[in-house]
PDB file of C-alpha atoms in Angstrom:
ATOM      1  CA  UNK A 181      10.018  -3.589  -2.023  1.00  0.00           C
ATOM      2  CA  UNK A 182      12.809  -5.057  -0.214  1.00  0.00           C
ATOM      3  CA  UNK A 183      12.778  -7.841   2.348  1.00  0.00           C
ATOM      4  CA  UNK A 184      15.403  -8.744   5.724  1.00  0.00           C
ATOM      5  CA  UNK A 185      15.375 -11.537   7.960  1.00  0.00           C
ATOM      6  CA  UNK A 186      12.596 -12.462  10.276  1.00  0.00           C
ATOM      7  CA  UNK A 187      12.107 -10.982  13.160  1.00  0.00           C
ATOM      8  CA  UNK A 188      10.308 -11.681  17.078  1.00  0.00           C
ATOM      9  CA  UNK A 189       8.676  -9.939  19.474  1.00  0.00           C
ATOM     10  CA  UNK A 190       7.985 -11.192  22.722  1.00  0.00           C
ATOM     11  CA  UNK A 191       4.393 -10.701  24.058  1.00  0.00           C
ATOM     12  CA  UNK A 192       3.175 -10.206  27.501  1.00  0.00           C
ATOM     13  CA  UNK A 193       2.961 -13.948  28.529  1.00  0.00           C
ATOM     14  CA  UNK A 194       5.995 -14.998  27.012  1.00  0.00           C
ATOM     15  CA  UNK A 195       4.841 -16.264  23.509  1.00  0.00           C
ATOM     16  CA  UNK A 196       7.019 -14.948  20.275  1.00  0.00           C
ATOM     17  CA  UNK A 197       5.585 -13.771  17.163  1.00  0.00           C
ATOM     18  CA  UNK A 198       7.715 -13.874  13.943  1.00  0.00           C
ATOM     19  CA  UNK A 199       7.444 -11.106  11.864  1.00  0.00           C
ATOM     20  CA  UNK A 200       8.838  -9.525   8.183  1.00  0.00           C
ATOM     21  CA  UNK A 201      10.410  -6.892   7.409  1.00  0.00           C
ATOM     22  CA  UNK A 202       9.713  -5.425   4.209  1.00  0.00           C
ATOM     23  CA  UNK A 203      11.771  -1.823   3.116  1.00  0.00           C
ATOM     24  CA  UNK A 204      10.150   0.160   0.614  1.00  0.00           C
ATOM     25  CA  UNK A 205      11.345   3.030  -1.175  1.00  0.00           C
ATOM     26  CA  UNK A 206       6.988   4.173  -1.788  1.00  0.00           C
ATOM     27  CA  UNK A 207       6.177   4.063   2.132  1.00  0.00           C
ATOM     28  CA  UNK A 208       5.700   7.188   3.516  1.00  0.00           C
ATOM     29  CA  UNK A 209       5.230   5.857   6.913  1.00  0.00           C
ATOM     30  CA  UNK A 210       5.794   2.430   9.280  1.00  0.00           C
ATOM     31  CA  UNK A 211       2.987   0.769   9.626  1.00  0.00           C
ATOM     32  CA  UNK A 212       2.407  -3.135  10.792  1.00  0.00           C
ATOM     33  CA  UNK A 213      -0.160  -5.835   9.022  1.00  0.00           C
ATOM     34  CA  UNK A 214      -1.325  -9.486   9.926  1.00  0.00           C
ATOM     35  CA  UNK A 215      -2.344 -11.370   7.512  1.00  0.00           C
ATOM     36  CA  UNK A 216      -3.761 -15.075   8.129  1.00  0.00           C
ATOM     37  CA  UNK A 217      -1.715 -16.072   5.287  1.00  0.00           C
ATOM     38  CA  UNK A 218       1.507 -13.914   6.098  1.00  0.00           C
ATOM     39  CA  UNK A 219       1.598 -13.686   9.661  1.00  0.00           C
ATOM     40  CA  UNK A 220       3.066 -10.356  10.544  1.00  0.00           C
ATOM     41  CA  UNK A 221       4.894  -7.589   8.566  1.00  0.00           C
ATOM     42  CA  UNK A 222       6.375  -4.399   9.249  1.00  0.00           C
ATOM     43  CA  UNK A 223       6.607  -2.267   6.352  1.00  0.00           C
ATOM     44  CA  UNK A 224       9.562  -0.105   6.061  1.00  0.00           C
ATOM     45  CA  UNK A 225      10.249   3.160   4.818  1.00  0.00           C
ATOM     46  CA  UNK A 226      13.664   2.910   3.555  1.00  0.00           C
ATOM     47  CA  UNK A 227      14.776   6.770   5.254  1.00  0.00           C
ATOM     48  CA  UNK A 228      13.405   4.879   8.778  1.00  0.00           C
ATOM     49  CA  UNK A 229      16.182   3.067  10.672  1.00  0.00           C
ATOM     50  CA  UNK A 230      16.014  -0.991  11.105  1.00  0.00           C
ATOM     51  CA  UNK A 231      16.309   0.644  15.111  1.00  0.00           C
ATOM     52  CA  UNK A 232      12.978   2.374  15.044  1.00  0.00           C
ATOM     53  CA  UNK A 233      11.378   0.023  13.023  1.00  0.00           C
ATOM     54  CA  UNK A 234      11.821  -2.122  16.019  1.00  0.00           C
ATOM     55  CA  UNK A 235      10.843   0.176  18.687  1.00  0.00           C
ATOM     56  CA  UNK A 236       7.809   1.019  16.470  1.00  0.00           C
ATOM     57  CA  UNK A 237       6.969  -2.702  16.592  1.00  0.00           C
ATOM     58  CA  UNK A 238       7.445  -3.491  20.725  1.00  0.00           C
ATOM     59  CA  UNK A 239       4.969   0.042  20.793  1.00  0.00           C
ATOM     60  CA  UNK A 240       2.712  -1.803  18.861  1.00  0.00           C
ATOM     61  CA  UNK A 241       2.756  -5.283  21.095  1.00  0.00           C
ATOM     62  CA  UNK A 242      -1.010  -5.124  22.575  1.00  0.00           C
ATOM     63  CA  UNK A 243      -2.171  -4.501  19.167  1.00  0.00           C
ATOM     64  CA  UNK A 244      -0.072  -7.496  17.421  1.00  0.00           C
ATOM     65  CA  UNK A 245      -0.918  -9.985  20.853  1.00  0.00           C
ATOM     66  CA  UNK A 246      -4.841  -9.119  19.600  1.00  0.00           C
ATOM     67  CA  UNK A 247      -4.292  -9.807  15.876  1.00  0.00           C
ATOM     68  CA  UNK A 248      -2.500 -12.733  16.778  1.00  0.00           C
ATOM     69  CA  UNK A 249      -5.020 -14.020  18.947  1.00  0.00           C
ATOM     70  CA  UNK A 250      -7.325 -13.907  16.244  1.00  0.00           C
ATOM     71  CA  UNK A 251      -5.665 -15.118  13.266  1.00  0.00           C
ATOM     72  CA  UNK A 252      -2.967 -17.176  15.285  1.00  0.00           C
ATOM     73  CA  UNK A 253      -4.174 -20.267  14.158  1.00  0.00           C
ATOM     74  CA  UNK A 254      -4.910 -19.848  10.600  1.00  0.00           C
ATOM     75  CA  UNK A 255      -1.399 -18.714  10.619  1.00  0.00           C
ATOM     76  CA  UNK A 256      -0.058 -22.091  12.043  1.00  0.00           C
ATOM     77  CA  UNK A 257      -1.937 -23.793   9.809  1.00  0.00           C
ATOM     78  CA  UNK A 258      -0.931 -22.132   6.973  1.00  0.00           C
ATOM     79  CA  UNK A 259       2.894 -22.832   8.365  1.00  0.00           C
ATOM     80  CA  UNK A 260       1.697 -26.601   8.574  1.00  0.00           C
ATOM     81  CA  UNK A 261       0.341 -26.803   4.941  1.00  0.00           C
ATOM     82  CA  UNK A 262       4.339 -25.218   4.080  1.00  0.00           C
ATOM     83  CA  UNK A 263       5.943 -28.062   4.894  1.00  0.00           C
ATOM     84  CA  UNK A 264       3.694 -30.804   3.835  1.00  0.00           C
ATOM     85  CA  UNK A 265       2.401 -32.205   0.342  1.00  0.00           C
ATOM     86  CA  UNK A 266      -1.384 -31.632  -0.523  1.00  0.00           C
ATOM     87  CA  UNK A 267      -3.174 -34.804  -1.470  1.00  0.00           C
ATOM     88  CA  UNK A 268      -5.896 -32.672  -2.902  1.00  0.00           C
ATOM     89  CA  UNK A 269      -6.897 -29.494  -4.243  1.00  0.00           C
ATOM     90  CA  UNK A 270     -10.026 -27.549  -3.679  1.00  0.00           C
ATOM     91  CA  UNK A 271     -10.665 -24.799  -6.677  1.00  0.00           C
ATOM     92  CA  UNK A 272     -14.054 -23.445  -5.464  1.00  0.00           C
ATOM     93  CA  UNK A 273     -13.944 -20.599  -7.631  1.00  0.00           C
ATOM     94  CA  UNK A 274     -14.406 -23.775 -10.414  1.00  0.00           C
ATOM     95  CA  UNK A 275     -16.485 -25.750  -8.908  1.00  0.00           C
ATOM     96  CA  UNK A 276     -13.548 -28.297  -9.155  1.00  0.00           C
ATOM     97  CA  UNK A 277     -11.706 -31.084  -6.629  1.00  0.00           C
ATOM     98  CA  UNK A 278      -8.332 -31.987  -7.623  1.00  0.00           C
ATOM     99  CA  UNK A 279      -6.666 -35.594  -6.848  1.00  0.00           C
ATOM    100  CA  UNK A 280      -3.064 -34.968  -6.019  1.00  0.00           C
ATOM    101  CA  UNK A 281      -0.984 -38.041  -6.869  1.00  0.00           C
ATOM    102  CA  UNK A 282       3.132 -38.494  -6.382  1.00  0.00           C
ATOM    103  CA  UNK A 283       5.306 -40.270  -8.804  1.00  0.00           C
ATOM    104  CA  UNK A 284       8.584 -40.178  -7.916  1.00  0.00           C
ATOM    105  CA  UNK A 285      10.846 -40.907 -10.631  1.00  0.00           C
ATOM    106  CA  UNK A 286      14.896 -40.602 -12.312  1.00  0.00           C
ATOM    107  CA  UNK A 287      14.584 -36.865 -13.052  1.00  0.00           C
ATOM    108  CA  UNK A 288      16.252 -34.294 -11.421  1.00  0.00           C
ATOM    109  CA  UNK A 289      13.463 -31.558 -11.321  1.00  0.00           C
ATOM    110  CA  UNK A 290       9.874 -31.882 -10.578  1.00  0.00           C
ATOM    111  CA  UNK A 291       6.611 -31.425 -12.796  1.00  0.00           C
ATOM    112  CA  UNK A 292       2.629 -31.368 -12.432  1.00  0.00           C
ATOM    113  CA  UNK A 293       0.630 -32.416 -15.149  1.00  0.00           C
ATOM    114  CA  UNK A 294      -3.705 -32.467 -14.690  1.00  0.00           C
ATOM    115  CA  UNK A 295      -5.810 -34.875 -16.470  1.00  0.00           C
ATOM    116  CA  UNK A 296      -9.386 -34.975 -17.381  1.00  0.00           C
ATOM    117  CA  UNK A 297      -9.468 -37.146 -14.949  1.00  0.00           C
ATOM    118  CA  UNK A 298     -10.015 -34.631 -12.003  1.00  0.00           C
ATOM    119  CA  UNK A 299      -6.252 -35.887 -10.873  1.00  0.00           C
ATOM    120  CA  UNK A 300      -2.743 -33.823 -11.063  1.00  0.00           C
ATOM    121  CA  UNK A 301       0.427 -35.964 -11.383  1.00  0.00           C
ATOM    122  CA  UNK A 302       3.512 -34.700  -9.786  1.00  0.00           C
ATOM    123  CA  UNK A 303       6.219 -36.786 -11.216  1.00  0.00           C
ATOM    124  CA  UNK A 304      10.111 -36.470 -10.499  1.00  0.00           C
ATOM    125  CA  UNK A 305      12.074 -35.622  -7.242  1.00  0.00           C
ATOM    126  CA  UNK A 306       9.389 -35.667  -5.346  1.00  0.00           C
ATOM    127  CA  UNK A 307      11.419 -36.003  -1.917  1.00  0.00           C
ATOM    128  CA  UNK A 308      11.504 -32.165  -2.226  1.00  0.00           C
ATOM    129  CA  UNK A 309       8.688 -30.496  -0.731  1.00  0.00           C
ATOM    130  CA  UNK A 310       9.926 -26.940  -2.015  1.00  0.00           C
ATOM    131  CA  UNK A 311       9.997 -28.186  -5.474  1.00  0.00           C
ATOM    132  CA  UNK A 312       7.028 -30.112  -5.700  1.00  0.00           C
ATOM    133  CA  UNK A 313       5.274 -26.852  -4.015  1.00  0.00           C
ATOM    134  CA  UNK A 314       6.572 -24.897  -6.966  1.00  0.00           C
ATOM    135  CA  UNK A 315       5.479 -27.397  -9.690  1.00  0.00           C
ATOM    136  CA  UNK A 316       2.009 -27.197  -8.007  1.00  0.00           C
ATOM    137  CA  UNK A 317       2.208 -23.664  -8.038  1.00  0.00           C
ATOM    138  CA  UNK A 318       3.021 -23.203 -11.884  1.00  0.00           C
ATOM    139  CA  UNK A 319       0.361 -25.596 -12.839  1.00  0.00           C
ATOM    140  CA  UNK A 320      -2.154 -23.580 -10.737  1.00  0.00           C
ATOM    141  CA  UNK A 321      -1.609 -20.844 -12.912  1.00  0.00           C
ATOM    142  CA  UNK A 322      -1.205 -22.066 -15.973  1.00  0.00           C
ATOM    143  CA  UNK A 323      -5.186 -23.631 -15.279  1.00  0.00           C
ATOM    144  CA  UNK A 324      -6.321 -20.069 -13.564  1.00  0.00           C
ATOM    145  CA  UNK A 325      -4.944 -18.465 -17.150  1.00  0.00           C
ATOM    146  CA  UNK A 326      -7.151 -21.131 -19.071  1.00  0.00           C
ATOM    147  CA  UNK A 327     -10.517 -19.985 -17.108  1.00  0.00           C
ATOM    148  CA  UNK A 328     -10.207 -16.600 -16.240  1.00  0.00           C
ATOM    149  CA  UNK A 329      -9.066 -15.071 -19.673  1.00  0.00           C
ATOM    150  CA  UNK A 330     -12.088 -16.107 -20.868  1.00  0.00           C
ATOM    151  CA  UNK A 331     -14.149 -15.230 -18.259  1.00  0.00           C
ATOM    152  CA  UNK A 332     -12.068 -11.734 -18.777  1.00  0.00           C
ATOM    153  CA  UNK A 333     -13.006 -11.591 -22.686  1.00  0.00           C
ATOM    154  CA  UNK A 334     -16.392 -12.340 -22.080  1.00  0.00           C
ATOM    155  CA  UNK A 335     -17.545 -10.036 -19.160  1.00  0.00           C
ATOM    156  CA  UNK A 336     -15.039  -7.270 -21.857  1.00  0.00           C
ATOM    157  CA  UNK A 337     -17.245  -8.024 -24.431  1.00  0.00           C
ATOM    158  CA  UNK A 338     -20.438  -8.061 -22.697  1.00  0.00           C
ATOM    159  CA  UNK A 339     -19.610  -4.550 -20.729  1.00  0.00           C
ATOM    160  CA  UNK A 340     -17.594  -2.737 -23.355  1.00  0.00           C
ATOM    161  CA  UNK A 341     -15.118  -2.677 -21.174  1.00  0.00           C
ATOM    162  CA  UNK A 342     -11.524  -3.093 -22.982  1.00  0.00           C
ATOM    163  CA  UNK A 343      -8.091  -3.895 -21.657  1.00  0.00           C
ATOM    164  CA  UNK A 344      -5.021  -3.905 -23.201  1.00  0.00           C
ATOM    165  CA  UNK A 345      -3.298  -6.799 -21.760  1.00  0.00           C
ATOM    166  CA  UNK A 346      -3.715  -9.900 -19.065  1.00  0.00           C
ATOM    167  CA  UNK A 347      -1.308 -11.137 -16.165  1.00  0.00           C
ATOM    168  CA  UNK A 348      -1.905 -13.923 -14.057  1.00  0.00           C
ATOM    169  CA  UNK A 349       0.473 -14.402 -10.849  1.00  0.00           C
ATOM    170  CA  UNK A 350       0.578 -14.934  -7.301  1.00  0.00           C
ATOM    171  CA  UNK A 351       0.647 -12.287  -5.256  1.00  0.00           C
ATOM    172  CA  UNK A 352       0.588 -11.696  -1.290  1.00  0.00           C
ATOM    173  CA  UNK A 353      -1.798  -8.436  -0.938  1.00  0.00           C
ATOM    174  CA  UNK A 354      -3.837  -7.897  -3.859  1.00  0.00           C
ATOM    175  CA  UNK A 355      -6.592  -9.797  -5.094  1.00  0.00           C
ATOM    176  CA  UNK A 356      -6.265  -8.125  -9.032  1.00  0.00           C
ATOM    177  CA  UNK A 357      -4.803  -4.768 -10.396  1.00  0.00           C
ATOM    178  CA  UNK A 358      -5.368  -2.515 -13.646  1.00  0.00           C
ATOM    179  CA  UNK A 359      -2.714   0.569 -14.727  1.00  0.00           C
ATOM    180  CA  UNK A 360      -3.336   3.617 -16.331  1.00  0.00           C
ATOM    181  CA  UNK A 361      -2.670   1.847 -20.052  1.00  0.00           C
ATOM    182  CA  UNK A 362      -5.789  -0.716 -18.985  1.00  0.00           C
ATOM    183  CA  UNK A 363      -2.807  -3.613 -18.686  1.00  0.00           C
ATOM    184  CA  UNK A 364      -4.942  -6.534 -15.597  1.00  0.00           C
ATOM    185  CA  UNK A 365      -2.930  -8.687 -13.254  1.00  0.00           C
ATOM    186  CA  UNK A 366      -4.979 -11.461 -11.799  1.00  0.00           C
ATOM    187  CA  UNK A 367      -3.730 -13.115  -8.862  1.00  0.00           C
ATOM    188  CA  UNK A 368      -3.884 -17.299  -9.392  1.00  0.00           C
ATOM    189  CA  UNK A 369      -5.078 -17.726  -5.524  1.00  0.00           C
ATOM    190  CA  UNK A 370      -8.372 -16.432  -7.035  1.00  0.00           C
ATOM    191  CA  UNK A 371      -9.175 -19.935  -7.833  1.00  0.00           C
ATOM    192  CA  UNK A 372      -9.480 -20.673  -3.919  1.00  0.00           C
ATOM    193  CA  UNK A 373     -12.777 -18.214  -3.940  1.00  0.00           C
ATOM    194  CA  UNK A 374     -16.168 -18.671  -4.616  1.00  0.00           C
ATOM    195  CA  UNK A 375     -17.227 -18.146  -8.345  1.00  0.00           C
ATOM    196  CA  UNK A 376     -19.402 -14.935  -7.433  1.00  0.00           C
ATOM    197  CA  UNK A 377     -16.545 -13.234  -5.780  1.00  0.00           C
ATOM    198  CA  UNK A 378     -14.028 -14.548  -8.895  1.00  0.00           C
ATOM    199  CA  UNK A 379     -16.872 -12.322 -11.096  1.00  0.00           C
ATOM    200  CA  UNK A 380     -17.097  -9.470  -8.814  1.00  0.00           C
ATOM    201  CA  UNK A 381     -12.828  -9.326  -9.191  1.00  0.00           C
ATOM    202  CA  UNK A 382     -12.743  -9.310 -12.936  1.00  0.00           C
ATOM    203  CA  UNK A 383     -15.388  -6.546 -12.907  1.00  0.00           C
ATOM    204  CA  UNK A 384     -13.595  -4.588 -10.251  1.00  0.00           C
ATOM    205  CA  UNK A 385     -10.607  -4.759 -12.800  1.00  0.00           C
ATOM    206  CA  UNK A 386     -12.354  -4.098 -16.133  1.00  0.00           C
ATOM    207  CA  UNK A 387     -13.758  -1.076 -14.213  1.00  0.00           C
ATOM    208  CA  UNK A 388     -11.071   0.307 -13.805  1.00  0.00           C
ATOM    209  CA  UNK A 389     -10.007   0.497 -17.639  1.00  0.00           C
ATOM    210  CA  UNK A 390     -12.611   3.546 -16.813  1.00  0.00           C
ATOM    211  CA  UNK A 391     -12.246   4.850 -13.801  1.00  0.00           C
ATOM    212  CA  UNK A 392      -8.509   4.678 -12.096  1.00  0.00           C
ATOM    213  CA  UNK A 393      -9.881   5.488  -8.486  1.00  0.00           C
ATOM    214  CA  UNK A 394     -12.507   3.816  -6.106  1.00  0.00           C
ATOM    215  CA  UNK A 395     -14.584   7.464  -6.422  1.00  0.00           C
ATOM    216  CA  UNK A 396     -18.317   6.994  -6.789  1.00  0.00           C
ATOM    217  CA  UNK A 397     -18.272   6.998 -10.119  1.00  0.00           C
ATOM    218  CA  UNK A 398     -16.148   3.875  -9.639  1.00  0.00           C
ATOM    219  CA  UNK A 399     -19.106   2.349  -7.555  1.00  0.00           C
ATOM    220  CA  UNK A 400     -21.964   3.099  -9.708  1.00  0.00           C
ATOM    221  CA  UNK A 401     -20.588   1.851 -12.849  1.00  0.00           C
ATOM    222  CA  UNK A 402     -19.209  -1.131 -11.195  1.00  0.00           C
ATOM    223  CA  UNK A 403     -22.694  -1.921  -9.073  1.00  0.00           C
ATOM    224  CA  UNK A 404     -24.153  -1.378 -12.783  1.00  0.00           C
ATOM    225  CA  UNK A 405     -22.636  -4.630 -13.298  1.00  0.00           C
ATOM    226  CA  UNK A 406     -22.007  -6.134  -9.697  1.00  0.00           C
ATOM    227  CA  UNK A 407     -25.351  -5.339  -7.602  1.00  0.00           C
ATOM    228  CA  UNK A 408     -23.646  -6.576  -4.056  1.00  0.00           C
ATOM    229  CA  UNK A 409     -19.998  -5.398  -5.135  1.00  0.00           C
ATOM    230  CA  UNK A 410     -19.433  -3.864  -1.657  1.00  0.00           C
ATOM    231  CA  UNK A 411     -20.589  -7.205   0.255  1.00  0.00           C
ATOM    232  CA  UNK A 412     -18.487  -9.173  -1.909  1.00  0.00           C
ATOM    233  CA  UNK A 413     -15.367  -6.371  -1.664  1.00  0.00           C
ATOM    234  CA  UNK A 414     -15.888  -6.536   2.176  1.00  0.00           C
ATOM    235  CA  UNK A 415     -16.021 -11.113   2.188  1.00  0.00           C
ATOM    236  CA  UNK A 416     -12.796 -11.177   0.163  1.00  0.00           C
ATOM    237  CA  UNK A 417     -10.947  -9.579   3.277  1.00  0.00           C
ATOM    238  CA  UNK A 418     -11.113 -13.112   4.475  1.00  0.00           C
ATOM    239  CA  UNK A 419     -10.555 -14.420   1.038  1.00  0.00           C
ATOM    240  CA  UNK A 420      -7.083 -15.226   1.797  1.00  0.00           C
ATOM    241  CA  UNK A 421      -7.936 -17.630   5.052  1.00  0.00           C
ATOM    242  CA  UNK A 422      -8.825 -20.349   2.027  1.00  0.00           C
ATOM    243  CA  UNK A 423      -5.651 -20.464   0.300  1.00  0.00           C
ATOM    244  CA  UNK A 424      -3.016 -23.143   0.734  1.00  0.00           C
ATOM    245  CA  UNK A 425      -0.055 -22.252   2.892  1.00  0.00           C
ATOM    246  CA  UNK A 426       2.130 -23.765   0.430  1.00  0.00           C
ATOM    247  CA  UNK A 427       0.667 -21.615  -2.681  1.00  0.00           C
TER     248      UNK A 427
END
C-alpha cells in the first residue's frame, strides 16, 4: 500500500481536517477510517481516480465532522506528543515506568540505551526530535522482543500451540498477525496495554497456527484459553488511544 500527500476537507463550520491517502492494489472498494492515533485516511483502490477519491470524501463530510468530534482531541494530542521529547515512558503491559534522560553529545546519530535502573539514556544529537523519536522507537522494540517471545514460548508450550517464526514491529492497524505457515508479527505498541489484553493477543495469534479464520471454531478454542476474549477483543479498539504520538 501506497501513500500521497495529505489532504483537507473543509467541514460545515469552517474547521479543516487533514487526511491520508493510502492506494492499494488489495482494496476492492473506497472506504474512509479515523483513527485516534492516525487521524483520517482514505483508502484507495488503485483502478479509483485521485478525483473520486475526493468526491467520495466531501460525500462523506457529516460522517468525518462526527468522528472528528469524537476523537479530535486524542488526535491533537497525539500531533503534540510528535513534536516533543517524552521525559517518561509508561509500559503498562509490564508493569514498568521508564525515566527518559537526554545526553547530548559529539556524535552525529542518536542512541537509547535502558538501565536497570528504570531510566533510558538517549545520548548523541539530541537537538533532533525525529531522530531521538526513532532511537526511542528501536529500543522499544528491541525490550517488547525480550518479554513477549517468552511470553510467546511459554503460552506455545503450555497450549500446544506451535509457530514457526516471531516478528516484532510497529504497525498502524493491527494489534498482531499469523500466516498460513504459522510465521507471528507482534506489534511493539503492545507494550502500551494492559498485561491481560498483551495475553489475550498472543493467544489470539497462537490460535491461529490452528484455525486461519475468526469462525467459531476460532472462538471456542481460543475462549478455551481466554475466558473474556471477546471483552478484551472489543477494549483493544481503544487500545491505540494509549500509545505515544511519537511511537
Amino acid at each position: 500500500m501506497s501513500g500521497t500527500a495529505p489532504q483537507r476537507l473543509t467541514l460545515a463550520h469552517g474547521e479543516s481536517v487533514a487526511y491520508a491517502v493510502r492506494r492499494s492494489a488489495r482494496a476492492r472498494r473506497m472506504r474512509l477510517y479515523y483513527r485516534p492515533g492516525e487521524g483520517l485516511t482514505l483508502v484507495l483502490p488503485t483502478r479509483v481516480s485521485a478525483k473520486r477519491g475526493q468526491q467520495f470524501v466531501e460525500q462523506s463530510r457529516d460522517w468525518v465532522a462526527a468522528q472528528h468530534a469524537r476523537f479530535g482531541a486524542e488526535v491533537r494530542r497525539v500531533e503534540r506528543e510528535r513534536d516533543t521529547l517524552p521525559g517518561e515512558l509508561n509500559l503498562p503491559a509490564l508493569n514498568e515506568r521508564w525515566t527518559i534522560r537526554y545526553r547530548r553529545t559529539a556524535a552525529s546519530t542518536v542512541r537509547a540505551v535502558g538501565g536497570a535502573d528504570g531510566e533510558v539514556v538517549v545520548s548523541g544529537a539530541i537537538d533532533d526530535v525525529a531522530a531521538c523519536h526513532a532511537a526511542l522507537r528501536r529500543w522499544l522494540l528491541r525490550h517488547a522482543e525480550a518479554a513477549m517471545r517468552p511470553a510467546l514460548d511459554a503460552l506455545s508450550r503450555k497450549t500446544g500451540l506451535v509457530f514457526s517464526t516471531l516478528k516484532i514491529r510497529t504497525q498502524r492497524a493491527r494489534w498482531g498477525s499469523c500466516n498460513s505457515r504459522g510465521a507471528i508479527s507482534l506489534n511493539g505498541k503492545l507494550l502500551f496495554v494492559s498485561p491481560p489484553q498483551l495475553d489475550y493477543v498472543l493467544a489470539h495469534e497462537l490460535v491461529h497456527t490452528r484455525e486461519m479464520n475468526h469462525s467459531a471454531r476460532f472462538w471456542a478454542r481460543l475462549e478455551a484459553i481466554v475466558p473474556n476474549a471477546r471483552r478484551l477483543d472489543r477494549s483493544l479498539r481503544r487500545g491505540w488511544a494509549m500509545v505515544p504520538g511519537w511511537v
